[in-house]
Amino acid sequence: MSFTDKDLKQIQDNDLTLEKVAKQIEIFEHGIPFTNVSQAATINNGIMPLSESHMADYLSIFERERSNTSLLKFVPASGAATRMFKFLFQFINDYDAKEQTLNAYINKNNLRDLSLFMVGLEKFPFYNQVANLLKAKGIDLENLPNQEKVWHFAKTMLDKDQLNFGNQPKGLLPFHKYKNDKITTAFEEHLYEAALYATSNNRARLHFTISDIHEFKFNEEFNRIKDRIEKEKDVRFEISFSYQQHATDTIAVTLDNTPFREEDGSLLFRPSGHGALIKNLNLIDADVIFVKNIDNVVVSNYKDELAQFKKALAGILLKLQSKTFKYLELLDAEDVAEGDLVAIENFVTHKLSIKISEEYFKYKDCYKIDYLRNKLNRPIRVCGMVRNEGEPGGGPFWVKDEKSNQSLQIVESAQINLNDQKQEDILKNATHFNPVDLVCGIKDYKGEKFDLEDFVDHNAAFITQKTKNGKALKALELPGLWNGSMAHWNTIFVEVPISTFNPVKTVNDLLKSPHQIKA
């Protein structure tokens, strides 16, 4: 592959190297092997059920340990809200009231989303904001016919010279409306949540990964709400931000795997997905890290129940971590008793869901010790899993590697070969999916931070097809943060109720009960 001097400078300016870019193009050329799922993880076969009695035990562990544990909430929040309003962008660009009625347009294009949006219009938290802007222009929203009302409303929301919601960070959009017309953003709701379960000694630490161009807006929002929430919750917030590094961007290629070029001849580099955030997570120093997406929040009357499950997951982590550390110290001893080896084998198998290799039982004790130490001395993540009710997202599976070793992984459907009937059947039999509800332990038994990049499966990347300026291209995404980027962590899947998962993928999700205060 030959690059011009101008290309080489652009590569350098993007904090990339020619070697990295060449390897990325090689991946496009050779493709990425599918993940080999051996079976879906199910209750008591990779997924731990959470009974009321066990829940109480884990809550007790968390409450007992939290004052001696540094906690942090890590929130991927760099996404713009564009996809939330996809059907509304289509509507304001395509609809012509002179050609057809609104009902005819909705029926012709099967736009049930638009119908729901119209019915719920006054329940959106930004209704008054939009209505007042229109009123200032002499447009009385309440007295307009439906087709004019919804068109003016959507236009005001999305136009770049008006509210421009589609280009705002999702975390800073109005999400919830409380009594007395108090409006909160997803960012603000994460602070309230952190006060409930990510607080140690009245201190709550949060880290948001954002786009660098929006840092001023996030700081402005934090300064606006900080004193009020700190006083209300008797907590002191420490907020930090980081950006997805340009060095994690990947080159885009045409469908025949040659570098995709912009209209001015320059190379196109694209952000490589949330898998790039393993570098951001690697810079965090905390004993327990809660990971949750920016749009997965609820109104106040749902928060206490949600917090209980977060604390229970953290209690599970602390209990397993304590036992893991104890066994690693035993393995460091000069003489390891046979009974201790058996106890560690049982713990690894039954508590950490690690399938020990058949070859292991042929090893001498010294090699068994090395094997067990290698299996135990890893970062740990406890992942909430909810019953699959048709929501999008990766699922929990047992995965077999090229050496026939099996491990628990979160796998996206795009990683599975759907042309293989057996693989497709396993996917169809999945009972749960991953709502991005993780509690992570990133330190070893000596208190040192792991280098998280040592535990990434670099083969678990994604190749996707996109378009730019009307031209087809292929894009490369790094192994997802909770997929391949954590592939070699010790993984515990725990069933949690669907009520803990309330993402806002489209604007209409804001009409669901977890986002609405009951009158």
mmCIF file with all atom_site columns, N, CA and C in Angstrom, residues 433-489:
data_model
loop_
_atom_site.group_PDB
_atom_site.id
_atom_site.type_symbol
_atom_site.label_atom_id
_atom_site.label_alt_id
_atom_site.label_comp_id
_atom_site.label_asym_id
_atom_site.label_entity_id
_atom_site.label_seq_id
_atom_site.pdbx_PDB_ins_code
_atom_site.Cartn_x
_atom_site.Cartn_y
_atom_site.Cartn_z
_atom_site.occupancy
_atom_site.B_iso_or_equiv
_atom_site.pdbx_formal_charge
_atom_site.auth_seq_id
_atom_site.auth_comp_id
_atom_site.auth_asym_id
_atom_site.auth_atom_id
_atom_site.pdbx_PDB_model_num
ATOM 1   N N  . PHE A 1 433 ? -29.650 -10.900 28.027 1.00 0.00 ? 433 PHE A N  1
ATOM 2   C CA . PHE A 1 433 ? -28.749 -10.020 27.285 1.00 0.00 ? 433 PHE A CA 1
ATOM 3   C C  . PHE A 1 433 ? -28.085 -9.037  28.234 1.00 0.00 ? 433 PHE A C  1
ATOM 4   N N  . ASN A 1 434 ? -27.059 -8.369  27.740 1.00 0.00 ? 434 ASN A N  1
ATOM 5   C CA . ASN A 1 434 ? -26.209 -7.494  28.542 1.00 0.00 ? 434 ASN A CA 1
ATOM 6   C C  . ASN A 1 434 ? -26.689 -6.052  28.474 1.00 0.00 ? 434 ASN A C  1
ATOM 7   N N  . PRO A 1 435 ? -27.112 -5.490  29.595 1.00 0.00 ? 435 PRO A N  1
ATOM 8   C CA . PRO A 1 435 ? -27.578 -4.104  29.572 1.00 0.00 ? 435 PRO A CA 1
ATOM 9   C C  . PRO A 1 435 ? -26.479 -3.080  29.878 1.00 0.00 ? 435 PRO A C  1
ATOM 10  N N  . VAL A 1 436 ? -25.223 -3.489  29.808 1.00 0.00 ? 436 VAL A N  1
ATOM 11  C CA . VAL A 1 436 ? -24.073 -2.657  30.200 1.00 0.00 ? 436 VAL A CA 1
ATOM 12  C C  . VAL A 1 436 ? -24.251 -2.209  31.654 1.00 0.00 ? 436 VAL A C  1
ATOM 13  N N  . ASP A 1 437 ? -24.171 -3.189  32.526 1.00 0.00 ? 437 ASP A N  1
ATOM 14  C CA . ASP A 1 437 ? -24.339 -2.994  33.959 1.00 0.00 ? 437 ASP A CA 1
ATOM 15  C C  . ASP A 1 437 ? -23.202 -3.753  34.629 1.00 0.00 ? 437 ASP A C  1
ATOM 16  N N  . LEU A 1 438 ? -22.058 -3.104  34.742 1.00 0.00 ? 438 LEU A N  1
ATOM 17  C CA . LEU A 1 438 ? -20.843 -3.789  35.169 1.00 0.00 ? 438 LEU A CA 1
ATOM 18  C C  . LEU A 1 438 ? -20.297 -3.183  36.457 1.00 0.00 ? 438 LEU A C  1
ATOM 19  N N  . VAL A 1 439 ? -19.705 -4.050  37.291 1.00 0.00 ? 439 VAL A N  1
ATOM 20  C CA . VAL A 1 439 ? -18.929 -3.607  38.447 1.00 0.00 ? 439 VAL A CA 1
ATOM 21  C C  . VAL A 1 439 ? -17.569 -4.274  38.322 1.00 0.00 ? 439 VAL A C  1
ATOM 22  N N  . CYS A 1 440 ? -16.521 -3.458  38.306 1.00 0.00 ? 440 CYS A N  1
ATOM 23  C CA . CYS A 1 440 ? -15.195 -3.953  37.939 1.00 0.00 ? 440 CYS A CA 1
ATOM 24  C C  . CYS A 1 440 ? -14.180 -3.792  39.067 1.00 0.00 ? 440 CYS A C  1
ATOM 25  N N  . GLY A 1 441 ? -13.347 -4.825  39.223 1.00 0.00 ? 441 GLY A N  1
ATOM 26  C CA . GLY A 1 441 ? -12.195 -4.759  40.119 1.00 0.00 ? 441 GLY A CA 1
ATOM 27  C C  . GLY A 1 441 ? -10.934 -4.820  39.282 1.00 0.00 ? 441 GLY A C  1
ATOM 28  N N  . ILE A 1 442 ? -10.131 -3.762  39.318 1.00 0.00 ? 442 ILE A N  1
ATOM 29  C CA . ILE A 1 442 ? -8.995  -3.639  38.387 1.00 0.00 ? 442 ILE A CA 1
ATOM 30  C C  . ILE A 1 442 ? -7.640  -3.703  39.089 1.00 0.00 ? 442 ILE A C  1
ATOM 31  N N  . LYS A 1 443 ? -7.638  -4.128  40.379 1.00 0.00 ? 443 LYS A N  1
ATOM 32  C CA . LYS A 1 443 ? -6.376  -4.228  41.118 1.00 0.00 ? 443 LYS A CA 1
ATOM 33  C C  . LYS A 1 443 ? -6.090  -5.676  41.484 1.00 0.00 ? 443 LYS A C  1
ATOM 34  N N  . ASP A 1 444 ? -4.794  -5.993  41.612 1.00 0.00 ? 444 ASP A N  1
ATOM 35  C CA . ASP A 1 444 ? -4.417  -7.360  41.950 1.00 0.00 ? 444 ASP A CA 1
ATOM 36  C C  . ASP A 1 444 ? -4.353  -7.546  43.464 1.00 0.00 ? 444 ASP A C  1
ATOM 37  N N  . TYR A 1 445 ? -3.935  -8.734  43.886 1.00 0.00 ? 445 TYR A N  1
ATOM 38  C CA . TYR A 1 445 ? -3.962  -9.065  45.307 1.00 0.00 ? 445 TYR A CA 1
ATOM 39  C C  . TYR A 1 445 ? -2.873  -8.341  46.101 1.00 0.00 ? 445 TYR A C  1
ATOM 40  N N  . LYS A 1 446 ? -1.966  -7.660  45.401 1.00 0.00 ? 446 LYS A N  1
ATOM 41  C CA . LYS A 1 446 ? -0.953  -6.846  46.068 1.00 0.00 ? 446 LYS A CA 1
ATOM 42  C C  . LYS A 1 446 ? -1.319  -5.360  46.073 1.00 0.00 ? 446 LYS A C  1
ATOM 43  N N  . GLY A 1 447 ? -2.529  -5.068  45.555 1.00 0.00 ? 447 GLY A N  1
ATOM 44  C CA . GLY A 1 447 ? -2.994  -3.688  45.533 1.00 0.00 ? 447 GLY A CA 1
ATOM 45  C C  . GLY A 1 447 ? -2.523  -2.890  44.345 1.00 0.00 ? 447 GLY A C  1
ATOM 46  N N  . GLU A 1 448 ? -1.876  -3.550  43.392 1.00 0.00 ? 448 GLU A N  1
ATOM 47  C CA . GLU A 1 448 ? -1.373  -2.869  42.200 1.00 0.00 ? 448 GLU A CA 1
ATOM 48  C C  . GLU A 1 448 ? -2.421  -2.926  41.084 1.00 0.00 ? 448 GLU A C  1
ATOM 49  N N  . LYS A 1 449 ? -2.491  -1.871  40.301 1.00 0.00 ? 449 LYS A N  1
ATOM 50  C CA . LYS A 1 449 ? -3.410  -1.861  39.170 1.00 0.00 ? 449 LYS A CA 1
ATOM 51  C C  . LYS A 1 449 ? -2.925  -2.807  38.076 1.00 0.00 ? 449 LYS A C  1
ATOM 52  N N  . PHE A 1 450 ? -3.856  -3.537  37.496 1.00 0.00 ? 450 PHE A N  1
ATOM 53  C CA . PHE A 1 450 ? -3.543  -4.317  36.296 1.00 0.00 ? 450 PHE A CA 1
ATOM 54  C C  . PHE A 1 450 ? -3.375  -3.364  35.115 1.00 0.00 ? 450 PHE A C  1
ATOM 55  N N  . ASP A 1 451 ? -2.562  -3.763  34.132 1.00 0.00 ? 451 ASP A N  1
ATOM 56  C CA . ASP A 1 451 ? -2.563  -3.081  32.837 1.00 0.00 ? 451 ASP A CA 1
ATOM 57  C C  . ASP A 1 451 ? -3.675  -3.748  32.026 1.00 0.00 ? 451 ASP A C  1
ATOM 58  N N  . LEU A 1 452 ? -4.802  -3.058  31.909 1.00 0.00 ? 452 LEU A N  1
ATOM 59  C CA . LEU A 1 452 ? -5.992  -3.667  31.310 1.00 0.00 ? 452 LEU A CA 1
ATOM 60  C C  . LEU A 1 452 ? -5.797  -4.036  29.844 1.00 0.00 ? 452 LEU A C  1
ATOM 61  N N  . GLU A 1 453 ? -4.846  -3.403  29.191 1.00 0.00 ? 453 GLU A N  1
ATOM 62  C CA . GLU A 1 453 ? -4.608  -3.721  27.777 1.00 0.00 ? 453 GLU A CA 1
ATOM 63  C C  . GLU A 1 453 ? -3.969  -5.092  27.600 1.00 0.00 ? 453 GLU A C  1
ATOM 64  N N  . ASP A 1 454 ? -3.493  -5.673  28.696 1.00 0.00 ? 454 ASP A N  1
ATOM 65  C CA . ASP A 1 454 ? -2.937  -7.031  28.633 1.00 0.00 ? 454 ASP A CA 1
ATOM 66  C C  . ASP A 1 454 ? -4.034  -8.094  28.547 1.00 0.00 ? 454 ASP A C  1
ATOM 67  N N  . PHE A 1 455 ? -5.290  -7.695  28.736 1.00 0.00 ? 455 PHE A N  1
ATOM 68  C CA . PHE A 1 455 ? -6.381  -8.669  28.828 1.00 0.00 ? 455 PHE A CA 1
ATOM 69  C C  . PHE A 1 455 ? -7.394  -8.514  27.690 1.00 0.00 ? 455 PHE A C  1
ATOM 70  N N  . VAL A 1 456 ? -6.957  -7.866  26.612 1.00 0.00 ? 456 VAL A N  1
ATOM 71  C CA . VAL A 1 456 ? -7.815  -7.630  25.445 1.00 0.00 ? 456 VAL A CA 1
ATOM 72  C C  . VAL A 1 456 ? -7.655  -8.761  24.430 1.00 0.00 ? 456 VAL A C  1
ATOM 73  N N  . ASP A 1 457 ? -8.759  -9.202  23.856 1.00 0.00 ? 457 ASP A N  1
ATOM 74  C CA . ASP A 1 457 ? -8.705  -10.127 22.720 1.00 0.00 ? 457 ASP A CA 1
ATOM 75  C C  . ASP A 1 457 ? -8.789  -9.281  21.447 1.00 0.00 ? 457 ASP A C  1
ATOM 76  N N  . HIS A 1 458 ? -7.647  -9.058  20.825 1.00 0.00 ? 458 HIS A N  1
ATOM 77  C CA . HIS A 1 458 ? -7.603  -8.155  19.674 1.00 0.00 ? 458 HIS A CA 1
ATOM 78  C C  . HIS A 1 458 ? -8.288  -8.734  18.442 1.00 0.00 ? 458 HIS A C  1
ATOM 79  N N  . ASN A 1 459 ? -8.603  -10.021 18.475 1.00 0.00 ? 459 ASN A N  1
ATOM 80  C CA . ASN A 1 459 ? -9.311  -10.638 17.343 1.00 0.00 ? 459 ASN A CA 1
ATOM 81  C C  . ASN A 1 459 ? -10.820 -10.399 17.402 1.00 0.00 ? 459 ASN A C  1
ATOM 82  N N  . ALA A 1 460 ? -11.281 -9.829  18.511 1.00 0.00 ? 460 ALA A N  1
ATOM 83  C CA . ALA A 1 460 ? -12.728 -9.645  18.680 1.00 0.00 ? 460 ALA A CA 1
ATOM 84  C C  . ALA A 1 460 ? -13.166 -8.255  18.230 1.00 0.00 ? 460 ALA A C  1
ATOM 85  N N  . ALA A 1 461 ? -12.602 -7.792  17.120 1.00 0.00 ? 461 ALA A N  1
ATOM 86  C CA . ALA A 1 461 ? -12.979 -6.492  16.570 1.00 0.00 ? 461 ALA A CA 1
ATOM 87  C C  . ALA A 1 461 ? -14.194 -6.658  15.659 1.00 0.00 ? 461 ALA A C  1
ATOM 88  N N  . PHE A 1 462 ? -14.654 -5.543  15.089 1.00 0.00 ? 462 PHE A N  1
ATOM 89  C CA . PHE A 1 462 ? -15.834 -5.564  14.209 1.00 0.00 ? 462 PHE A CA 1
ATOM 90  C C  . PHE A 1 462 ? -15.502 -4.842  12.906 1.00 0.00 ? 462 PHE A C  1
ATOM 91  N N  . ILE A 1 463 ? -15.981 -5.378  11.805 1.00 0.00 ? 463 ILE A N  1
ATOM 92  C CA . ILE A 1 463 ? -15.955 -4.643  10.533 1.00 0.00 ? 463 ILE A CA 1
ATOM 93  C C  . ILE A 1 463 ? -17.407 -4.343  10.167 1.00 0.00 ? 463 ILE A C  1
ATOM 94  N N  . THR A 1 464 ? -17.708 -3.077  9.960  1.00 0.00 ? 464 THR A N  1
ATOM 95  C CA . THR A 1 464 ? -19.077 -2.677  9.625  1.00 0.00 ? 464 THR A CA 1
ATOM 96  C C  . THR A 1 464 ? -19.086 -1.891  8.324  1.00 0.00 ? 464 THR A C  1
ATOM 97  N N  . GLN A 1 465 ? -20.227 -1.863  7.656  1.00 0.00 ? 465 GLN A N  1
ATOM 98  C CA . GLN A 1 465 ? -20.366 -1.068  6.429  1.00 0.00 ? 465 GLN A CA 1
ATOM 99  C C  . GLN A 1 465 ? -21.102 0.227   6.738  1.00 0.00 ? 465 GLN A C  1
ATOM 100 N N  . LYS A 1 466 ? -20.554 1.335   6.262  1.00 0.00 ? 466 LYS A N  1
ATOM 101 C CA . LYS A 1 466 ? -21.130 2.665   6.459  1.00 0.00 ? 466 LYS A CA 1
ATOM 102 C C  . LYS A 1 466 ? -21.154 3.373   5.111  1.00 0.00 ? 466 LYS A C  1
ATOM 103 N N  . THR A 1 467 ? -21.636 4.613   5.121  1.00 0.00 ? 467 THR A N  1
ATOM 104 C CA . THR A 1 467 ? -21.564 5.461   3.922  1.00 0.00 ? 467 THR A CA 1
ATOM 105 C C  . THR A 1 467 ? -21.021 6.825   4.318  1.00 0.00 ? 467 THR A C  1
ATOM 106 N N  . LYS A 1 468 ? -20.365 7.467   3.380  1.00 0.00 ? 468 LYS A N  1
ATOM 107 C CA . LYS A 1 468 ? -19.876 8.829   3.564  1.00 0.00 ? 468 LYS A CA 1
ATOM 108 C C  . LYS A 1 468 ? -20.019 9.550   2.228  1.00 0.00 ? 468 LYS A C  1
ATOM 109 N N  . ASN A 1 469 ? -20.719 10.668  2.262  1.00 0.00 ? 469 ASN A N  1
ATOM 110 C CA . ASN A 1 469 ? -20.970 11.432  1.037  1.00 0.00 ? 469 ASN A CA 1
ATOM 111 C C  . ASN A 1 469 ? -21.615 10.560  -0.044 1.00 0.00 ? 469 ASN A C  1
ATOM 112 N N  . GLY A 1 470 ? -22.476 9.640   0.386  1.00 0.00 ? 470 GLY A N  1
ATOM 113 C CA . GLY A 1 470 ? -23.177 8.771   -0.550 1.00 0.00 ? 470 GLY A CA 1
ATOM 114 C C  . GLY A 1 470 ? -22.369 7.588   -1.048 1.00 0.00 ? 470 GLY A C  1
ATOM 115 N N  . LYS A 1 471 ? -21.131 7.439   -0.558 1.00 0.00 ? 471 LYS A N  1
ATOM 116 C CA . LYS A 1 471 ? -20.268 6.334   -1.007 1.00 0.00 ? 471 LYS A CA 1
ATOM 117 C C  . LYS A 1 471 ? -20.139 5.289   0.093  1.00 0.00 ? 471 LYS A C  1
ATOM 118 N N  . ALA A 1 472 ? -20.161 4.020   -0.317 1.00 0.00 ? 472 ALA A N  1
ATOM 119 C CA . ALA A 1 472 ? -20.042 2.920   0.646  1.00 0.00 ? 472 ALA A CA 1
ATOM 120 C C  . ALA A 1 472 ? -18.600 2.809   1.137  1.00 0.00 ? 472 ALA A C  1
ATOM 121 N N  . LEU A 1 473 ? -18.456 2.434   2.416  1.00 0.00 ? 473 LEU A N  1
ATOM 122 C CA . LEU A 1 473 ? -17.119 2.223   2.966  1.00 0.00 ? 473 LEU A CA 1
ATOM 123 C C  . LEU A 1 473 ? -17.189 1.131   4.026  1.00 0.00 ? 473 LEU A C  1
ATOM 124 N N  . LYS A 1 474 ? -16.025 0.628   4.405  1.00 0.00 ? 474 LYS A N  1
ATOM 125 C CA . LYS A 1 474 ? -15.930 -0.328  5.507  1.00 0.00 ? 474 LYS A CA 1
ATOM 126 C C  . LYS A 1 474 ? -15.193 0.356   6.658  1.00 0.00 ? 474 LYS A C  1
ATOM 127 N N  . ALA A 1 475 ? -15.714 0.139   7.861  1.00 0.00 ? 475 ALA A N  1
ATOM 128 C CA . ALA A 1 475 ? -15.132 0.741   9.049  1.00 0.00 ? 475 ALA A CA 1
ATOM 129 C C  . ALA A 1 475 ? -14.710 -0.358  10.017 1.00 0.00 ? 475 ALA A C  1
ATOM 130 N N  . LEU A 1 476 ? -13.676 -0.072  10.789 1.00 0.00 ? 476 LEU A N  1
ATOM 131 C CA . LEU A 1 476 ? -13.144 -1.040  11.751 1.00 0.00 ? 476 LEU A CA 1
ATOM 132 C C  . LEU A 1 476 ? -13.358 -0.508  13.164 1.00 0.00 ? 476 LEU A C  1
ATOM 133 N N  . GLU A 1 477 ? -14.028 -1.306  13.986 1.00 0.00 ? 477 GLU A N  1
ATOM 134 C CA . GLU A 1 477 ? -14.212 -0.946  15.392 1.00 0.00 ? 477 GLU A CA 1
ATOM 135 C C  . GLU A 1 477 ? -13.371 -1.878  16.252 1.00 0.00 ? 477 GLU A C  1
ATOM 136 N N  . LEU A 1 478 ? -12.695 -1.307  17.236 1.00 0.00 ? 478 LEU A N  1
ATOM 137 C CA . LEU A 1 478 ? -11.882 -2.104  18.144 1.00 0.00 ? 478 LEU A CA 1
ATOM 138 C C  . LEU A 1 478 ? -12.775 -3.019  18.987 1.00 0.00 ? 478 LEU A C  1
ATOM 139 N N  . PRO A 1 479 ? -12.190 -4.076  19.589 1.00 0.00 ? 479 PRO A N  1
ATOM 140 C CA . PRO A 1 479 ? -12.989 -4.951  20.445 1.00 0.00 ? 479 PRO A CA 1
ATOM 141 C C  . PRO A 1 479 ? -13.769 -4.133  21.468 1.00 0.00 ? 479 PRO A C  1
ATOM 142 N N  . GLY A 1 480 ? -15.084 -4.360  21.545 1.00 0.00 ? 480 GLY A N  1
ATOM 143 C CA . GLY A 1 480 ? -15.944 -3.559  22.405 1.00 0.00 ? 480 GLY A CA 1
ATOM 144 C C  . GLY A 1 480 ? -15.471 -3.541  23.852 1.00 0.00 ? 480 GLY A C  1
ATOM 145 N N  . LEU A 1 481 ? -15.771 -2.458  24.558 1.00 0.00 ? 481 LEU A N  1
ATOM 146 C CA . LEU A 1 481 ? -15.284 -2.298  25.932 1.00 0.00 ? 481 LEU A CA 1
ATOM 147 C C  . LEU A 1 481 ? -15.692 -3.481  26.797 1.00 0.00 ? 481 LEU A C  1
ATOM 148 N N  . TRP A 1 482 ? -16.964 -3.916  26.702 1.00 0.00 ? 482 TRP A N  1
ATOM 149 C CA . TRP A 1 482 ? -17.429 -5.041  27.527 1.00 0.00 ? 482 TRP A CA 1
ATOM 150 C C  . TRP A 1 482 ? -17.462 -6.332  26.726 1.00 0.00 ? 482 TRP A C  1
ATOM 151 N N  . ASN A 1 483 ? -16.941 -6.318  25.489 1.00 0.00 ? 483 ASN A N  1
ATOM 152 C CA . ASN A 1 483 ? -16.807 -7.541  24.682 1.00 0.00 ? 483 ASN A CA 1
ATOM 153 C C  . ASN A 1 483 ? -15.334 -7.959  24.695 1.00 0.00 ? 483 ASN A C  1
ATOM 154 N N  . GLY A 1 484 ? -14.667 -7.785  23.545 1.00 0.00 ? 484 GLY A N  1
ATOM 155 C CA . GLY A 1 484 ? -13.289 -8.245  23.437 1.00 0.00 ? 484 GLY A CA 1
ATOM 156 C C  . GLY A 1 484 ? -12.295 -7.522  24.319 1.00 0.00 ? 484 GLY A C  1
ATOM 157 N N  . SER A 1 485 ? -12.571 -6.283  24.688 1.00 0.00 ? 485 SER A N  1
ATOM 158 C CA . SER A 1 485 ? -11.614 -5.543  25.523 1.00 0.00 ? 485 SER A CA 1
ATOM 159 C C  . SER A 1 485 ? -11.512 -6.119  26.932 1.00 0.00 ? 485 SER A C  1
ATOM 160 N N  . MET A 1 486 ? -12.532 -6.857  27.366 1.00 0.00 ? 486 MET A N  1
ATOM 161 C CA . MET A 1 486 ? -12.497 -7.496  28.686 1.00 0.00 ? 486 MET A CA 1
ATOM 162 C C  . MET A 1 486 ? -12.530 -9.018  28.558 1.00 0.00 ? 486 MET A C  1
ATOM 163 N N  . ALA A 1 487 ? -12.111 -9.529  27.411 1.00 0.00 ? 487 ALA A N  1
ATOM 164 C CA . ALA A 1 487 ? -12.262 -10.963 27.119 1.00 0.00 ? 487 ALA A CA 1
ATOM 165 C C  . ALA A 1 487 ? -11.498 -11.846 28.099 1.00 0.00 ? 487 ALA A C  1
ATOM 166 N N  . HIS A 1 488 ? -10.375 -11.374 28.588 1.00 0.00 ? 488 HIS A N  1
ATOM 167 C CA . HIS A 1 488 ? -9.544  -12.219 29.454 1.00 0.00 ? 488 HIS A CA 1
ATOM 168 C C  . HIS A 1 488 ? -9.639  -11.812 30.923 1.00 0.00 ? 488 HIS A C  1
ATOM 169 N N  . TRP A 1 489 ? -10.702 -11.098 31.273 1.00 0.00 ? 489 TRP A N  1
ATOM 170 C CA . TRP A 1 489 ? -11.014 -10.849 32.677 1.00 0.00 ? 489 TRP A CA 1
ATOM 171 C C  . TRP A 1 489 ? -11.724 -12.086 33.245 1.00 0.00 ? 489 TRP A C  1
#
